[in-house]
Amino acid sequence: MPPSQTSQPHLPRKLVLDLLKESWMTNFKSTVFTSTGHRLRFGIANYWADTAISAETLIRGHFGGFFLTLDEERAKETERDSLTVRSKGSNTKTNRKSSKRVESPARYAEYTVLNKSIDDTDPLLASETIRLGALINTVNGRGQTPLLQTLERLYDAEGVYTWAKKSGEFPWHMVQTKFRSDLDKGKARLKYIAILLIEQHADVNATMEWQGKMVTPLYLATCVVRDFDIVARLLMHGANPSPSSPAASIREAFSGNDSERDLLRFDQLVSEIPYGPGTPRPPRVCPCFSGKSLPECHDNGVDHPYPDEFLCGCASKKPYGQCCKLRNMETVEVWNEEGKWIEPRRVIALPRDMPSHIGPETQQTMAEFGVDGKIMDELVAKYNKDAAMLICDPRFRESSGELIEMACKEDERVDPAFAWTYLQLRFFPSPQGRSTSKKWCLTKQREWNLTVDKYIALGTDARSKLDIECAAKIGHSLGPLHKTCEAVGCGKVEGKDVKKLLTCSKCQMSYYCSPDCQKLSWKEHKKLCGTGVHQGEAPLPSQTVIEDFVLKRLAPMIMTEPSATDMEWFVGMMKAPPQ
């Protein structure tokens, strides 16, 4: 299988290895290790791409998994029952055709990846789907929550065994040995999923219609599956042992000597495990599967680093540690209480050195306020190492957007094509060098340049198409598409004045029209050449003008002593005119 079709499951390595050691995982190939698992993982973990899908996306083409044959047999029985009540005048040939069109309920049920993992008896896929943000209580097309579906499938497992004995399709010794063994392993995997869902705070009092009754998870676990490990977990997590009508009564379901013993065991568990409105439910186990509770882990108010081995959210299909993390795009994880999932968030780490493309006017202004090229160090010292998060706060971005819009409308030095494009997209491209995801840059480049083409198509600008493109279009690192010779006093433009510029062989980010211009610039260029991810190519004139406009208004804030949490003050300083 080609490398592009595989990736590591988004689970702790220890959890994966521990599960694979279980006897009930022997000879079972989880979907997480297949190309299908990779495609699902890649689609969901594409957090920053337009093609990202939700962990709640419905799965098409899933046909019942482990229980396919049983589902189809039941569907055929239902169809045969319906045929017996038809009128005597109905056409037999038509009836036979209709029976061939019978579909398994799983074929048209609204199944998510989590529902698929249950029918496949796949605990690794269930765990990873929850890690990626699957909701625990989503009801499928059969009216089941995942917990109810799991408990029903535990009951169905015996139905599969009964069918195998009756069908005659398998030798008797195979049914009694290998088939029985595989079935018991499948039941053990389902039991693991059931306990997993309970600990993830599945609704333990949900109801569904089953064999003409409204049943709860506790009813299925006690009266149908008769697994008292699951019963104990349900009671610990607040399952009601005496649900009100229309839910079926658990005690009324017991009959016979064997059932009486089960009833005594059930009553004993009820007496030992407290239940009531004032009884707190055990805290949810963190979906990152660290082994800690959610309040002790991702819901503790602290940002958690995104694992290096997980797929990068930029859709590059590379691990994060080999992709955006190397390009100054930090990703952290926080608990999203509203969506009930671990949400990755991107943080653009600020360079510690003064960006080389900031104009001399702004550098002078910042120097007057004591900012001597160590922007990030100053901010870190003042804001208790939370500067990057402060700068990336959504309210900051909103104010920054207002300042950029002001520059586009009021500063005559900003090219009209560049200004029009920004006002259409509300996105400001700043030269990234190697500091940002290449895939993300290419997406933004395509979007920006297509909008510039729309401006040209308006026909309101008297300049030539090439002149407009040179002034407004951006390249693959969000600097100029048409590079300019960086030698002092030259300014020749690629594609306009010369066919192609030469590139510095070391850093690949500086451009010159001739070896002579490169030699003249080397004394200054060697100070930056190849210094790291914060080196960037020369910007468009409009990019420099706008950054000067905005940063000049930021300079007074950097050397002031506000509270790091006083965002009202922060936003006010952003909007204040330069001093």
XYZ file of C-alpha atoms in Angstrom:
579
model
C 0.000 0.000 0.000
C 1.536 3.387 -0.916
C 2.563 5.651 1.995
C -0.041 8.263 1.012
C -2.768 5.732 1.832
C -1.646 5.019 5.403
C -1.367 7.035 8.578
C -1.167 6.382 12.280
C -4.460 6.148 14.199
C -5.247 9.289 16.189
C -4.914 7.377 19.443
C -2.177 6.995 22.078
C 0.267 4.317 21.022
C -0.034 2.584 24.406
C -3.820 2.252 24.042
C -3.457 0.712 20.581
C -0.798 -1.775 21.710
C -2.756 -2.735 24.841
C -5.900 -3.420 22.817
C -4.013 -5.470 20.238
C -2.702 -7.691 23.060
C -6.231 -8.677 24.077
C -7.176 -12.245 23.152
C -10.438 -11.031 21.593
C -8.469 -8.912 19.098
C -6.602 -11.948 17.724
C -6.974 -12.289 13.931
C -9.163 -9.168 13.861
C -8.081 -6.418 11.469
C -9.347 -3.040 12.590
C -10.454 -0.484 10.008
C -7.998 2.018 11.518
C -5.119 0.117 9.858
C -6.678 0.060 6.373
C -6.866 2.540 3.503
C -10.540 3.063 4.392
C -9.519 4.090 7.899
C -6.904 6.446 6.475
C -9.464 8.101 4.187
C -11.904 8.570 7.073
C -9.154 9.922 9.327
C -7.804 12.242 6.662
C -11.272 13.564 5.825
C -12.147 14.344 9.445
C -8.709 15.612 10.526
C -8.536 18.064 7.583
C -9.364 20.820 10.070
C -8.063 23.802 8.061
C -9.134 22.620 4.592
C -12.395 23.322 2.786
C -12.763 19.578 2.139
C -12.940 18.631 5.828
C -15.831 16.409 6.860
C -17.486 16.011 10.241
C -17.126 12.954 12.443
C -20.941 12.927 12.255
C -20.985 12.546 8.464
C -23.300 9.737 7.369
C -21.590 6.682 5.916
C -22.871 5.490 2.561
C -22.529 1.917 1.369
C -22.219 0.352 4.830
C -24.074 -2.968 4.843
C -24.300 -4.148 8.444
C -20.734 -5.310 9.029
C -20.488 -8.296 11.383
C -24.281 -8.628 11.382
C -24.961 -8.327 7.649
C -26.309 -11.852 7.151
C -28.571 -11.652 10.205
C -29.960 -8.271 9.107
C -30.720 -9.558 5.637
C -32.405 -12.727 6.952
C -34.596 -10.621 9.220
C -35.485 -8.306 6.355
C -36.477 -11.282 4.189
C -38.638 -12.704 6.983
C -40.358 -9.340 7.319
C -40.998 -9.294 3.573
C -42.381 -12.868 3.608
C -44.709 -11.958 6.463
C -45.992 -9.001 4.474
C -46.591 -11.223 1.437
C -48.867 -13.594 3.373
C -51.388 -10.855 4.067
C -51.675 -9.759 0.431
C -54.830 -10.401 -1.483
C -55.258 -13.718 -3.318
C -55.359 -11.858 -6.610
C -51.815 -10.536 -6.272
C -49.344 -11.646 -8.941
C -46.917 -14.295 -7.689
C -44.197 -13.244 -10.131
C -44.442 -9.665 -8.889
C -44.165 -10.874 -5.297
C -41.045 -12.837 -6.140
C -39.468 -9.772 -7.730
C -40.263 -7.624 -4.737
C -38.608 -10.143 -2.401
C -35.382 -9.790 -4.359
C -35.362 -6.085 -3.682
C -35.283 -6.578 0.098
C -32.569 -4.459 1.692
C -30.867 -4.841 5.040
C -31.988 -2.152 7.507
C -28.320 -1.197 7.825
C -28.283 -0.232 4.140
C -30.651 2.654 4.652
C -30.066 3.457 8.332
C -28.458 6.829 8.965
C -25.096 5.548 10.141
C -22.125 7.608 11.247
C -18.587 6.260 11.538
C -19.288 5.482 15.200
C -22.336 3.398 14.215
C -20.190 1.591 11.645
C -17.560 0.787 14.274
C -20.265 -0.858 16.423
C -21.617 -3.055 13.621
C -18.014 -3.950 12.740
C -17.291 -4.745 16.426
C -14.231 -2.484 16.078
C -13.166 -0.913 19.414
C -10.176 0.881 17.876
C -12.345 2.587 15.263
C -14.910 3.511 17.929
C -12.173 5.007 20.125
C -10.590 6.972 17.287
C -13.943 8.280 16.076
C -14.686 9.594 19.573
C -11.183 11.121 19.687
C -11.928 12.901 16.409
C -15.142 14.426 17.742
C -18.019 11.976 17.248
C -21.050 12.810 19.385
C -21.903 10.108 21.889
C -25.689 10.391 21.730
C -26.496 10.898 18.042
C -29.556 8.835 17.095
C -29.212 6.734 13.927
C -31.886 5.849 11.373
C -33.105 2.999 13.570
C -33.847 5.334 16.466
C -30.836 4.099 18.458
C -28.127 5.941 20.309
C -24.706 4.263 19.921
C -25.062 2.692 23.387
C -28.473 1.194 22.578
C -27.132 -0.033 19.235
C -24.180 -1.741 20.967
C -26.374 -3.520 23.502
C -28.789 -4.687 20.802
C -25.865 -6.011 18.764
C -24.679 -7.980 21.807
C -28.054 -9.699 21.728
C -27.867 -10.096 17.945
C -24.547 -11.916 18.260
C -26.373 -14.977 19.589
C -28.770 -14.610 16.672
C -25.821 -14.935 14.285
C -24.805 -18.173 16.016
C -28.367 -19.541 15.840
C -28.564 -18.696 12.144
C -25.233 -20.445 11.470
C -26.517 -23.626 13.133
C -29.800 -23.612 11.220
C -28.531 -22.526 7.808
C -26.511 -25.642 7.081
C -23.972 -23.494 5.187
C -21.159 -24.442 7.584
C -19.953 -27.843 8.860
C -21.160 -28.582 12.382
C -17.641 -28.792 13.853
C -16.803 -25.376 12.350
C -19.915 -23.824 13.903
C -19.054 -25.294 17.299
C -15.382 -24.293 17.245
C -14.115 -21.489 15.015
C -17.492 -19.818 14.455
C -18.309 -19.891 18.157
C -14.837 -18.584 19.033
C -15.073 -15.697 16.560
C -18.520 -14.851 17.882
C -17.335 -14.759 21.487
C -14.483 -12.470 20.470
C -16.954 -10.185 18.703
C -19.109 -10.046 21.836
C -16.053 -9.148 23.926
C -15.219 -6.306 21.535
C -18.819 -5.046 21.744
C -18.665 -5.175 25.529
C -15.540 -3.006 25.418
C -17.363 -0.481 23.197
C -20.395 -0.466 25.519
C -18.248 0.337 28.570
C -16.306 2.910 26.523
C -19.548 4.720 25.607
C -20.806 4.668 29.194
C -17.538 6.188 30.463
C -17.792 8.813 27.716
C -21.130 9.872 29.242
C -23.537 8.259 26.816
C -27.168 8.769 27.762
C -27.795 5.801 30.087
C -31.552 6.484 30.215
C -32.237 6.797 26.472
C -35.051 4.665 25.073
C -35.816 2.885 21.829
C -38.528 0.543 20.560
C -37.454 -3.096 20.679
C -39.754 -6.075 20.066
C -42.837 -4.006 20.766
C -41.504 -2.420 23.974
C -39.765 0.830 24.857
C -36.493 -0.244 26.440
C -33.554 1.488 28.120
C -29.873 0.453 28.076
C -30.298 -0.988 31.570
C -33.211 -3.159 30.406
C -31.158 -4.544 27.502
C -28.079 -5.148 29.660
C -30.064 -6.832 32.452
C -32.943 -8.706 30.789
C -31.611 -9.356 27.285
C -27.803 -9.453 27.286
C -27.538 -10.337 31.005
C -24.063 -8.858 31.392
C -23.813 -7.602 34.944
C -20.469 -5.857 34.410
C -22.293 -3.532 32.027
C -25.265 -3.347 34.439
C -22.957 -2.171 37.238
C -21.390 0.499 34.986
C -24.816 1.747 33.934
C -25.992 2.022 37.543
C -22.789 3.841 38.552
C -23.430 6.366 35.779
C -27.014 7.098 36.775
C -29.170 4.542 34.950
C -32.657 4.496 36.458
C -33.456 0.979 37.784
C -37.191 1.795 37.853
C -37.932 3.851 34.738
C -41.357 5.371 34.369
C -43.853 4.393 31.662
C -43.712 3.891 28.699
C -40.280 2.329 29.341
C -40.548 -1.408 30.054
C -40.147 -2.501 33.672
C -37.024 -4.537 34.356
C -38.491 -6.524 37.248
C -41.592 -7.500 35.278
C -39.388 -8.977 32.538
C -37.947 -11.663 34.824
C -39.629 -15.070 35.024
C -38.409 -18.595 35.817
C -35.737 -19.848 38.209
C -32.759 -18.608 36.190
C -34.326 -15.191 35.836
C -35.053 -15.058 39.560
C -31.352 -15.498 40.283
C -30.599 -12.667 37.845
C -33.231 -10.533 39.535
C -31.622 -11.118 42.942
C -28.249 -10.132 41.489
C -29.769 -7.033 39.921
C -31.441 -5.999 43.206
C -28.146 -6.495 45.021
C -26.347 -4.161 42.595
C -29.116 -1.577 42.927
C -28.797 -1.657 46.723
C -24.996 -1.343 46.589
C -24.791 1.444 44.020
C -26.458 4.721 45.088
C -28.917 6.278 42.679
C -30.846 9.526 42.862
C -31.001 13.133 41.690
C -28.302 14.175 44.170
C -25.869 11.411 43.204
C -23.122 12.827 40.958
C -22.124 10.916 37.861
C -18.445 9.910 37.673
C -16.515 12.441 35.559
C -16.189 11.669 31.882
C -12.965 9.969 30.870
C -11.033 12.334 28.602
C -11.592 11.393 24.928
C -7.848 11.727 24.331
C -7.540 8.410 26.230
C -4.768 9.647 28.476
C -6.392 7.712 31.326
C -7.304 10.918 33.149
C -10.753 12.352 33.684
C -11.834 15.180 31.397
C -11.586 17.878 34.151
C -8.042 16.701 34.906
C -7.017 16.696 31.257
C -8.353 18.662 28.276
C -11.037 20.501 30.243
C -8.600 21.959 32.782
C -8.381 25.358 31.075
C -4.885 24.736 29.674
C -3.995 24.383 26.000
C -2.641 20.939 25.180
C -0.140 20.359 22.348
C -1.452 18.621 19.253
C 0.364 15.257 18.936
C 3.230 15.295 16.437
C 2.290 11.897 14.993
C -1.309 12.875 14.139
C -2.193 14.000 10.618
C -1.646 17.697 10.064
C -4.866 19.659 9.713
C -3.650 21.449 6.569
C -4.537 18.407 4.392
C -0.930 17.687 3.422
C -1.324 14.012 4.525
C 1.869 14.434 6.568
C 2.194 14.078 10.335
C 1.887 17.423 12.104
C 5.418 17.145 13.510
C 6.798 16.921 9.965
C 4.566 19.623 8.499
C 3.071 22.802 9.950
C 4.906 22.492 13.255
C 8.139 23.031 11.331
C 6.577 26.031 9.576
C 5.753 28.143 12.609
C 2.084 27.091 12.653
C 1.453 25.719 16.108
C -1.682 23.660 16.784
C -3.112 23.231 20.268
C -6.092 21.285 21.584
C -8.828 22.650 23.828
C -12.087 21.177 25.086
C -15.103 22.561 23.245
C -17.899 22.325 25.801
C -20.608 23.319 23.349
C -19.661 20.704 20.751
C -18.438 18.174 23.345
C -15.188 17.422 21.563
C -11.449 18.065 21.663
C -11.052 20.943 19.233
C -7.706 21.652 17.520
C -6.908 25.344 17.183
C -4.178 26.905 15.136
C -1.813 29.414 16.704
C 0.509 31.418 14.490
C 3.656 31.744 16.561
C 5.224 35.173 16.271
C 8.847 35.473 15.146
C 11.264 36.571 17.862
C 13.207 38.818 15.522
C 12.008 41.907 13.717
C 10.587 40.728 10.352
C 13.008 41.830 7.666
C 10.291 43.217 5.399
C 8.850 45.721 7.901
C 9.362 49.134 6.421
C 11.970 51.547 7.844
C 9.237 54.016 8.844
C 7.611 51.479 11.161
C 10.947 50.220 12.475
C 11.830 53.792 13.435
C 8.460 54.309 15.130
C 8.823 51.063 17.089
C 12.372 51.943 18.065
C 11.084 55.202 19.533
C 8.894 53.139 21.853
C 11.787 50.920 22.903
C 11.084 47.935 20.668
C 14.597 47.085 19.530
C 13.895 44.072 17.328
C 12.728 41.688 20.062
C 8.965 42.009 19.627
C 8.093 38.582 20.905
C 10.476 38.704 23.860
C 8.906 41.964 25.032
C 5.399 40.555 24.735
C 6.278 37.285 26.447
C 7.829 39.152 29.363
C 4.744 41.348 29.786
C 1.990 38.821 29.215
C 3.310 35.804 31.123
C 4.156 33.797 28.003
C 0.596 34.115 26.676
C 1.498 36.726 24.077
C 0.898 34.526 21.061
C -2.565 33.612 22.283
C -3.302 37.268 23.068
C -2.258 38.397 19.618
C -4.291 35.609 17.987
C -7.427 36.350 19.985
C -10.448 36.657 17.622
C -11.123 40.166 18.908
C -7.612 41.197 17.908
C -8.113 39.802 14.424
C -11.354 41.740 14.122
C -9.640 44.990 15.078
C -6.662 44.218 12.851
C -9.092 43.713 9.962
C -10.605 47.120 10.631
C -7.161 48.724 10.458
C -6.309 46.944 7.192
C -9.627 48.037 5.725
C -8.868 51.600 6.835
C -5.486 51.432 5.084
C -7.060 50.104 1.879
C -9.607 52.911 1.810
C -7.541 55.830 3.084
C -3.883 55.288 2.177
C -3.278 56.276 -1.433
C -0.066 54.266 -1.534
C -2.052 50.985 -1.513
C -2.572 49.683 -5.044
C -6.284 49.855 -6.031
C -6.293 46.264 -7.319
C -4.744 45.013 -4.089
C -7.191 47.058 -1.979
C -10.229 45.838 -3.977
C -9.133 42.214 -3.641
C -8.670 42.530 0.123
C -12.091 44.120 0.553
C -13.630 41.220 -1.366
C -11.893 38.444 0.587
C -11.159 40.101 3.952
C -7.873 38.216 3.953
C -4.487 39.927 4.101
C -1.607 37.979 2.493
C 1.711 38.507 4.201
C 4.935 36.924 2.834
C 5.413 33.652 4.707
C 8.724 32.292 3.482
C 8.859 28.815 5.001
C 6.996 29.763 8.148
C 3.551 28.428 7.161
C 1.932 25.372 5.631
C 2.720 25.274 1.911
C -0.662 23.741 1.120
C -2.451 26.514 3.004
C -0.401 29.157 1.154
C -1.224 27.626 -2.226
C -4.932 27.605 -1.382
C -4.823 31.269 -0.393
C -2.739 32.180 -3.447
C -5.276 30.588 -5.770
C -8.184 32.324 -4.063
C -6.452 35.728 -4.073
C -5.262 35.650 -7.681
C -8.662 34.537 -8.990
C -10.148 37.577 -7.269
C -7.524 39.818 -8.864
C -8.617 38.392 -12.234
C -12.176 39.438 -11.409
C -10.912 42.982 -10.754
C -9.151 43.019 -14.122
C -12.334 41.776 -15.811
C -14.240 44.800 -14.476
C -12.307 46.972 -16.935
C -12.260 49.980 -14.583
C -8.455 50.143 -14.341
C -6.657 51.754 -17.283
C -3.404 49.912 -16.641
C -2.403 46.846 -18.627
C -3.212 43.391 -17.290
C 0.488 42.719 -16.669
C 0.918 45.955 -14.680
C -2.044 45.068 -12.456
C -0.777 41.536 -11.938
C 2.673 42.819 -10.997
C 1.132 45.165 -8.436
C -1.456 42.834 -6.880
C -0.954 39.122 -7.568
C 0.842 36.930 -5.035
C 3.116 33.895 -5.309
C 3.119 30.513 -3.600
C 4.517 31.950 -0.352
C 2.136 34.952 -0.454
C 4.826 37.379 -1.585
C 4.801 38.904 -5.109
C 3.914 36.647 -8.012
C 6.180 38.734 -10.221
C 9.429 39.031 -8.249
C 11.479 42.216 -8.187
C 15.274 42.394 -8.219
C 16.295 43.114 -4.627
C 19.493 44.982 -5.424
C 19.361 48.569 -4.202
C 18.366 50.907 -7.023
C 17.503 48.168 -9.532
C 13.845 47.159 -9.232
C 13.558 45.142 -12.451
C 10.398 42.996 -12.447
C 10.279 39.364 -13.554
C 8.063 38.821 -16.578
C 8.054 42.539 -17.367
C 11.602 43.887 -17.464
C 13.417 40.552 -17.565
C 12.183 37.095 -18.510
C 13.292 35.371 -15.305
C 15.165 36.461 -12.187
C 17.993 34.520 -10.569
C 17.368 32.975 -7.141
C 19.793 32.854 -4.215
C 20.936 29.217 -4.215
C 21.153 29.045 -0.413
C 17.874 30.494 0.888
C 15.807 30.315 -2.330
C 13.957 33.450 -1.197
C 15.876 36.378 -2.668
C 15.836 37.324 -6.348
C 18.226 39.227 -8.608
C 18.264 40.138 -12.280
C 21.994 39.421 -12.714
C 25.079 38.108 -10.897
C 26.281 41.701 -10.555
C 23.143 42.716 -8.611
C 23.508 39.666 -6.402
C 27.125 40.502 -5.603
C 26.210 44.092 -4.770
C 23.557 42.894 -2.299
C 25.513 40.091 -0.657
C 26.959 42.186 2.186
C 23.461 42.854 3.570
C 21.792 39.694 2.377
C 24.266 37.348 4.078
C 23.012 38.582 7.487
C 19.622 36.968 6.783
C 20.378 34.287 4.210
C 19.261 30.873 5.451
C 18.681 32.048 9.032
C 15.508 29.984 9.479
C 11.787 29.906 9.023
C 11.321 33.587 9.828
C 13.163 34.774 6.734
C 10.697 35.903 4.081
C 10.792 37.126 0.525
C 10.473 40.822 -0.311
C 6.791 41.887 -0.210
C 4.635 43.806 -2.636
C 4.710 47.572 -2.033
C 1.057 47.428 -0.912
C 1.878 44.750 1.658
C 4.615 46.939 3.149
C 2.360 50.013 3.247
C -0.475 48.176 5.011
C 1.808 46.479 7.535
C 3.378 49.837 8.330
C -0.094 51.331 8.760
C -1.189 48.632 11.214
C 2.058 48.110 13.140
C 2.454 51.828 13.762
C -0.785 51.636 15.751
C 0.441 48.592 17.654
C 3.706 50.152 18.813
C 2.228 52.197 21.718
C 0.564 49.072 23.111
C 3.721 46.970 23.284
C 5.513 49.135 25.862
C 2.456 49.859 28.021
C 1.573 47.931 31.187
C -2.028 46.661 30.837
C -3.542 43.561 32.368
C -3.088 40.667 29.992
C -6.775 39.825 30.338
C -8.054 43.355 29.804
C -9.216 42.802 26.254
C -11.380 45.900 26.188
C -8.240 47.951 26.717
C -6.423 45.899 24.105
C -9.077 46.418 21.431
C -9.215 50.115 22.268
C -5.475 50.452 21.722
C -5.782 48.663 18.397
C -8.298 51.239 17.187
C -6.457 54.240 18.552
C -4.692 56.555 16.072
C -0.887 56.537 16.102
C 0.764 58.889 18.542
